[in-house]
Amino acid sequence: MDWKLVLRLERDFFARYTPVVAKELIGNVLVRAIDGVIMSGRIVEAEAYRGSEDPASHAYRGMTKRNAVMFGEAGHSYVYFTYGNHHLLNFTTETEGTPGAVLIRALEPIEGVREMLRNRGITDVGEASNGPGKLTKAMLIDLHLNAEDIVTSPRLYVRKVRRRDFKVRSTSRIGIGEGGEYDWRYYMEDNPFVSKGKLSQG
DNA sequence: AGTTAGATCGGCT
DNA sequence: GCCGATCTAACTC
């Protein structure tokens, strides 16, 4: 398949107010292509992190080597490593100079389920990608995919899905200290692949 | 079903 | 040195 012909989310989708991008990402399909194998999953949970006004964001205290991509052009990946074990995937948002990113927290597996389970070392599909660290391990996403331009990349992009026959709910974000006053976590109502955070289903 | 500790290392102060 | 946008195994009830 020619990846250029795939209908994907374009730059202008991402170059908007971060919480709107997070909310509208729900229902679209994250695609990871590696060695001719496609792995994909419907995005069912995402969180917005927005620079200057948001103490939970990595960009809150200014630009560093790690978070620099958050300050750049929208539509790039921001992958970082945490807790000594986990890679977390974000997509950059807003316009250049205004830092923003959306953390992808959970997927409903679609294609390449067998490969995802193998990468995870498990057999239960329900546990394959229902958490931000789980989905990156399932799809072999690590630091080498940081700063990827997902508007043009053949390896990582978001397939556009028009049908929106589901409801999106919001809560405060999971695993943060300050910033709990913003309801910037969005998830697909009644979807079993939403992660099991402390504030899960509202 | 719910709680908790340990893993493990890059980035920041 | 310390801590983290987490996950899992190991425990208790």
Coordinates of C-alpha atoms (C1' of nucleotides) in Angstrom, one line a residue, chain A residues 61 64-66 81 83-85, chain B residues 6-13:
Chain A
R61 CA 9.0 25.5 33.2
T64 CA 14.6 22.0 27.5
K65 CA 16.3 19.6 25.2
R66 CA 13.7 16.9 26.0
F81 CA 10.9 7.9 28.6
Y83 CA 9.8 5.6 35.4
G84 CA 12.9 3.8 34.0
N85 CA 10.6 1.5 31.9
Chain B
dG6 C1' 9.9 -2.5 43.1
dA7 C1' 11.7 -1.9 38.7
dT8 C1' 14.9 1.3 36.4
dC9 C1' 17.0 5.4 34.0
dG10 C1' 16.8 10.1 31.4
dG11 C1' 16.2 14.7 32.5
dC12 C1' 16.4 18.2 35.5
dT13 C1' 18.2 21.2 39.9

